[in-house]
């Protein structure tokens, strides 16, 4: 009986062992089937209908971006503020300035550009500590600088305060457009990011009409310009109050190794909180691949400027950043923004109140045009918009030259034509360039070089503005309307450069543009739909291969563990049988 019991016990152990092996094989088969099914579920933006810009799911994204948009108002406010008060006698007498002097009024204007150039070298803070902190730090500095500028009683302190103001504004305005570009869904980037710089005119409008009101109510008093100077802290103060609520940019999060937080951002703001949306993996794989395993917040990476020059494609990108920065300030717009009252005075409009009002109307018209343009960039394309704008600007300035020349020759009626062509120039330039001035340099930059390209963008813009503003008073006094002729020919030159070299970024993810810049002719590749389709297909294949490789590695690791587990159980069973 004892032998029979032992035999029965041995038989039961053998059956149990066989059952466990079959169960393990079934689990592996189910897992392989699950992996195969998942492999076939890889989706891309082309395969799915994406929500439009009016979709309710994007409202949190728009609210977040609106706070960042207010950073753009700081530059617009300063430009129109100084353009409105520099002809006031109370202001000139208070600080002992000469309206036509390059070393007094010209220096007060141009010191802003020197501060911009200095501040540009601190733009990499946004790589080191993040876009959000750079925005908040810059806005806080602008609030303090506004108080210094408004409270001062001397010309030297005014100049120093404006340098501080520009320094901190530059840090903010380097991080803010990069943030908007990085958080925007690919199919809405032209609208969401493009709207950022249109608020330049909101700041401009507030500055102009604040100055108009104080000049009307406090004529020949320091309050006429002191109140607008104090009001310069309003917009940055608002950003300081609510900016701490902003989430960090997903691309920066990936760049510093915080990938799960980036995934949460994309799920929440791009896909309405759906963490299982199939496009999340597609976006994440593209972003992760673009960093090549480099931690962008490492001190040596933050200070490393080599990504600007490493390869031919990097140098091409850098060339576009420099061109866009210079064109954005040297198309004639800078003179119209800062010296519109002087231009109007030259054609007989000498009332300070009327000139300030005309400056305000110019800002409103230009703002409306820029908002319309921001919605057109994703439809028409960046290149076509730039070409239309440069030709239109050249024609408008040509009309301005003719009307100014006729007025100075004795035709008083030509002054109205001058005003029309100034406004027409503002409409044409703002339609294409205003939405894309800070955005296009961010679009054509890689994730690793974006902060460095913003550094270059601000330095080049500062130099262009400095040359413009320092030379403009003397040029308008000495060569008069011939000063505008220079910009006519320069706008034609811009058209040629845009046509032959500018890359189209419409409808492409920031990571897909890498393949465009690697092409022998990036401009041609960017406008070739066949090339674009091939790039998307290649990215899909690469992403699928990466996905399959990761699954294979995971399966091999699991199989190896199961083999070890099975072998261990097998040895254990054999030992038990032998002992039986």
Coordinates of N, CA and C in Angstrom, one line a residue, residues 1 3 111 119 149 179 208 229 256 305 314 322 347 368 394 398 424 439 441 452 455 510 513 530:
X1 N 0.8 -1.2 0.0 CA 0.0 0.0 0.0 C 0.9 1.2 0.0
X3 N 3.9 1.6 -1.4 CA 4.4 1.7 -2.7 C 3.4 2.4 -3.7
X111 N 19.7 102.6 -26.7 CA 20.3 101.9 -25.5 C 19.4 100.7 -25.3
X119 N 21.3 91.1 -23.1 CA 20.3 90.1 -22.6 C 20.3 88.8 -23.4
X149 N 12.8 103.3 -14.3 CA 12.7 104.3 -15.4 C 11.7 105.4 -15.2
X179 N 8.5 78.6 -26.1 CA 7.5 77.9 -25.3 C 6.3 77.7 -26.2
X208 N 0.0 103.9 -26.7 CA -0.3 105.1 -27.5 C -1.5 105.8 -26.9
X229 N 5.0 105.7 -18.3 CA 6.2 104.9 -18.0 C 5.9 104.0 -16.8
X256 N 15.5 67.0 -20.5 CA 16.1 66.8 -19.2 C 15.8 65.5 -18.5
X305 N 27.9 76.3 -27.9 CA 27.3 76.9 -29.1 C 27.6 76.1 -30.4
X314 N 22.8 72.4 -39.9 CA 22.8 73.4 -38.8 C 23.2 74.8 -39.2
X322 N 19.4 84.2 -38.9 CA 20.0 85.5 -39.0 C 19.2 86.4 -40.0
X347 N 5.5 116.0 -43.3 CA 4.5 116.3 -44.4 C 3.4 117.3 -43.8
X368 N -4.8 94.3 -36.4 CA -5.9 93.6 -37.1 C -5.3 92.8 -38.3
X394 N 7.6 97.0 -50.5 CA 8.4 97.8 -51.4 C 7.5 98.7 -52.2
X398 N 7.4 102.8 -51.9 CA 7.6 103.6 -53.2 C 6.5 104.7 -53.2
X424 N -0.7 101.6 -45.2 CA -0.7 100.4 -46.1 C 0.6 99.6 -45.9
X439 N 8.7 83.4 -34.3 CA 8.3 82.0 -34.4 C 9.1 81.2 -35.4
X441 N 12.2 81.6 -36.5 CA 13.5 81.1 -36.0 C 13.4 79.9 -35.1
X452 N 20.0 78.6 -28.4 CA 21.1 79.3 -29.0 C 20.7 80.1 -30.2
X455 N 19.3 83.3 -29.0 CA 20.4 84.2 -28.7 C 20.9 85.0 -29.9
X510 N 8.3 69.7 -35.8 CA 9.6 70.3 -35.6 C 10.7 69.2 -35.9
X513 N 11.3 68.4 -39.8 CA 12.1 69.3 -40.5 C 13.5 68.9 -40.6
X530 N 6.0 65.2 -52.6 CA 6.5 63.8 -52.7 C 7.5 63.6 -51.6

